[in-house]
CSV table of C-alpha atoms in Angstrom, one decimal:
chain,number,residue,atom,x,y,z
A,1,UNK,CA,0.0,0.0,0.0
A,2,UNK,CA,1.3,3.5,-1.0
A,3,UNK,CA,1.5,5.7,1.7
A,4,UNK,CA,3.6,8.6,0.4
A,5,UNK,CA,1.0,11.1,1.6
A,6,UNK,CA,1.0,12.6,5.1
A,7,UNK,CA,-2.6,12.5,7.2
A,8,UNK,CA,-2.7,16.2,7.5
A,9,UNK,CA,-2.7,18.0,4.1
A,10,UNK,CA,-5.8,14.6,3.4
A,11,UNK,CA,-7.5,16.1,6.5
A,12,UNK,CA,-7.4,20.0,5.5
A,13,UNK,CA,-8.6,19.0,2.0
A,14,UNK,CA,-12.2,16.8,3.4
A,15,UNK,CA,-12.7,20.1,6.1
A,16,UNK,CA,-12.7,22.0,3.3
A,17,UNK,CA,-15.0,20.6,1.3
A,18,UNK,CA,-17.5,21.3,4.1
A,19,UNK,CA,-17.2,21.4,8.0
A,20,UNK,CA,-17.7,18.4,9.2
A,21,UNK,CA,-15.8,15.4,11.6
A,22,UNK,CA,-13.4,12.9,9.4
A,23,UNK,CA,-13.3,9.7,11.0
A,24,UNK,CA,-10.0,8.9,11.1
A,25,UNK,CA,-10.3,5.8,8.6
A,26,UNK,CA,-12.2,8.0,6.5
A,27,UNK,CA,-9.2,10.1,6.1
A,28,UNK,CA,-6.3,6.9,6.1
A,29,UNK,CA,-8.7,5.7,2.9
A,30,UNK,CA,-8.9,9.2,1.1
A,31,UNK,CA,-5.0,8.6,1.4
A,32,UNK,CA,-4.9,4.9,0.3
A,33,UNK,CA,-6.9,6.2,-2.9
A,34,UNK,CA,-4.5,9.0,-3.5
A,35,UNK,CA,-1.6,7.0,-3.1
A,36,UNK,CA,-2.3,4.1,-5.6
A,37,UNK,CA,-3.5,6.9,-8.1
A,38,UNK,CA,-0.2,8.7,-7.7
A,39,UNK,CA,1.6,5.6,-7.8
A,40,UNK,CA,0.0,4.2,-10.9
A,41,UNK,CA,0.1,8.1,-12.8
A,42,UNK,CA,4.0,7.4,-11.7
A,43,UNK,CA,4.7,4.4,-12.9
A,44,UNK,CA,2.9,4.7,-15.8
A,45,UNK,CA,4.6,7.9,-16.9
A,46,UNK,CA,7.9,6.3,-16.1
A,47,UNK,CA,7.0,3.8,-19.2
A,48,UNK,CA,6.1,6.7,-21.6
A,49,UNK,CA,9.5,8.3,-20.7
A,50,UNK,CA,11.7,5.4,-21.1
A,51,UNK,CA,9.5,4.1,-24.0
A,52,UNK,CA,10.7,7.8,-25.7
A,53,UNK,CA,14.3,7.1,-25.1
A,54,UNK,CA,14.6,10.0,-22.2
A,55,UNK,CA,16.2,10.1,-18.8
A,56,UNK,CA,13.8,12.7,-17.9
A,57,UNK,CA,9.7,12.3,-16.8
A,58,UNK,CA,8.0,15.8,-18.6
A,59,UNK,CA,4.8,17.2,-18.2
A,60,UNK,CA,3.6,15.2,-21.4
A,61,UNK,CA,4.3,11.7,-19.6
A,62,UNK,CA,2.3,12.7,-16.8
A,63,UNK,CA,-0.5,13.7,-19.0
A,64,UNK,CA,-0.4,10.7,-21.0
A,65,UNK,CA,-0.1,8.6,-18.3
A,66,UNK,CA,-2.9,10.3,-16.5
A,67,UNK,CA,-5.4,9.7,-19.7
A,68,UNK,CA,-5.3,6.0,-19.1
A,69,UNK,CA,-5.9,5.9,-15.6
A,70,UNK,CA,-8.1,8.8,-14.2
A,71,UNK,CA,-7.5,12.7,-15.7
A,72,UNK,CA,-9.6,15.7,-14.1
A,73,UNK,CA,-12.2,16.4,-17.2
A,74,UNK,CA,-10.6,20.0,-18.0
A,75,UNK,CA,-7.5,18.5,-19.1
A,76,UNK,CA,-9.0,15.5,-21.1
A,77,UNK,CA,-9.1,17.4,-24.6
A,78,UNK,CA,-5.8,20.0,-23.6
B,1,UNK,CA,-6.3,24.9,-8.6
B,2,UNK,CA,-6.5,22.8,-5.5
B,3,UNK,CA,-2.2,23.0,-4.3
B,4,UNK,CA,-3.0,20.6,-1.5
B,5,UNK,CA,0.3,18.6,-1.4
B,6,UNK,CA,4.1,19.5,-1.2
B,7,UNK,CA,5.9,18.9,-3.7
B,8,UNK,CA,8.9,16.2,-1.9
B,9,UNK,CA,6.2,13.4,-1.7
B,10,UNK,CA,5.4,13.7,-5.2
B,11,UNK,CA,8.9,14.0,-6.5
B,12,UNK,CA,9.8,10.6,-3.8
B,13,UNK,CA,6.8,8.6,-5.6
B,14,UNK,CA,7.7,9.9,-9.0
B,15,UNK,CA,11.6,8.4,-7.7
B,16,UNK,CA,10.3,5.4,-6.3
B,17,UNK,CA,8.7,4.3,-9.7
B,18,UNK,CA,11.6,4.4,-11.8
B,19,UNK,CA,14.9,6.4,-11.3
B,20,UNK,CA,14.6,9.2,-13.9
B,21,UNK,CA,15.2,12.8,-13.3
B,22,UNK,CA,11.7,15.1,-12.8
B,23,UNK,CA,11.2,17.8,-14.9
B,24,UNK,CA,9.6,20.4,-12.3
B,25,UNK,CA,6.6,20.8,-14.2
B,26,UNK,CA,5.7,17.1,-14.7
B,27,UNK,CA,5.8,17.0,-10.9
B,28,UNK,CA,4.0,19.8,-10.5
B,29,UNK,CA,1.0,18.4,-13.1
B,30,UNK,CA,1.2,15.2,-10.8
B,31,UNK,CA,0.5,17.3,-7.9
B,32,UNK,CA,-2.7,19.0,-10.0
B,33,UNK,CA,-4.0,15.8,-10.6
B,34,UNK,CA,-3.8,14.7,-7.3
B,35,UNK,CA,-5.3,17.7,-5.6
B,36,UNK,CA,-7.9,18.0,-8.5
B,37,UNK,CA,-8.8,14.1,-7.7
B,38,UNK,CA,-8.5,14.8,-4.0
B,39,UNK,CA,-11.0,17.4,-4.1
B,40,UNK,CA,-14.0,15.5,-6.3
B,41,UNK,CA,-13.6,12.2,-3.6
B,42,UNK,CA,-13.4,15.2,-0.9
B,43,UNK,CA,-16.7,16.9,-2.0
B,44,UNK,CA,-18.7,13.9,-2.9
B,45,UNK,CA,-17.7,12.2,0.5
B,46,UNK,CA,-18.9,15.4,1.9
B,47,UNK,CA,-22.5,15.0,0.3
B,48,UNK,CA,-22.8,11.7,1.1
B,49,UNK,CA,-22.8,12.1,4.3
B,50,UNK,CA,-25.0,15.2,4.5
B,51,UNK,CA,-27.2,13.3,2.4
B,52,UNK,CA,-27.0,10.7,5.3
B,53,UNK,CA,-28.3,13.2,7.8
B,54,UNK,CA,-24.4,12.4,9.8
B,55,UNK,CA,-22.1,14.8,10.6
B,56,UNK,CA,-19.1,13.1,10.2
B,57,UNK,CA,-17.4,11.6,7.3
B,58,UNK,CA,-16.8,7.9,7.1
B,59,UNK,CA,-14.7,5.6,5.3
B,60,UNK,CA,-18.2,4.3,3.3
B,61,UNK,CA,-18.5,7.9,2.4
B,62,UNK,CA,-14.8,7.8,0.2
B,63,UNK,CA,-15.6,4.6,-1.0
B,64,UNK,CA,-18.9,5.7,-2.6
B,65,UNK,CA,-17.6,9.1,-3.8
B,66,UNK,CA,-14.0,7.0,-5.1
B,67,UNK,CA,-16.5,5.0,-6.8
B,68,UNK,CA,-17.8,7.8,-9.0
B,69,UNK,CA,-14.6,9.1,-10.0
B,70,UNK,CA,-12.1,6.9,-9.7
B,71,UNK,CA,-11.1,3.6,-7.6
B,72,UNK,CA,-8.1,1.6,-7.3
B,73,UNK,CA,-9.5,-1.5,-9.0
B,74,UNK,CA,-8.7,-4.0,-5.8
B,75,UNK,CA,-11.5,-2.2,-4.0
B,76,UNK,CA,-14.1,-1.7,-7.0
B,77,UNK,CA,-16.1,-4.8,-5.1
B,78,UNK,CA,-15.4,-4.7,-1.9
């Protein structure tokens, strides 16, 4: 399980969605979630970079990587 | 632009997946994607549980609102 993500930063993002308690598994799972996504955008992007030849992950190999996986809708047609 | 996260975690999951060197800005998209993704689970969770009647946030609540966005697939049927 990917837990590169600290509790806080998970925490100040649910309060602000609207003031209410976070259980704290509610908050460990928002995490979990993030983690794997990030992990998966990472690895993935990895790929596209070495697939290109480069020693160096751009902003394109994020993007692509994101595309297959899960991409905010505002970036989908960028 | 939700700017939730630092950007060290990132970079140290972006490291941990294949050792490349980071172009800032492909770090920094990671980071959009996260926080965008971050925000949708946050705000569904959110109006799950209002819709509820609770006033607290539980772990159900970011499974339901991961499941309308995006899940890792090891907890799509859980």
């Amino acid at each position: 399980m990917a837990e590169e993500f600290t509790i806080a930063p998970i925490r100040r993002l649910l309060k602000k969605a609207g003031n209410l308690r976070i259980n704290e598994s509610a908050a460990n799972k928002l995490r979990d979630y993030l983690g794997e996504y990030g992990q998966l955008v990472a690895e993935k992007a990895i790929e596209l970079a070495k697939k290109d030849g480069r020693k160096t992950v751009l902003e394109r190999d994020i993007k692509g990587a994101a595309l297959e996986i899960w991409i905010p809708e505002e970036n989908e047609d960028e």
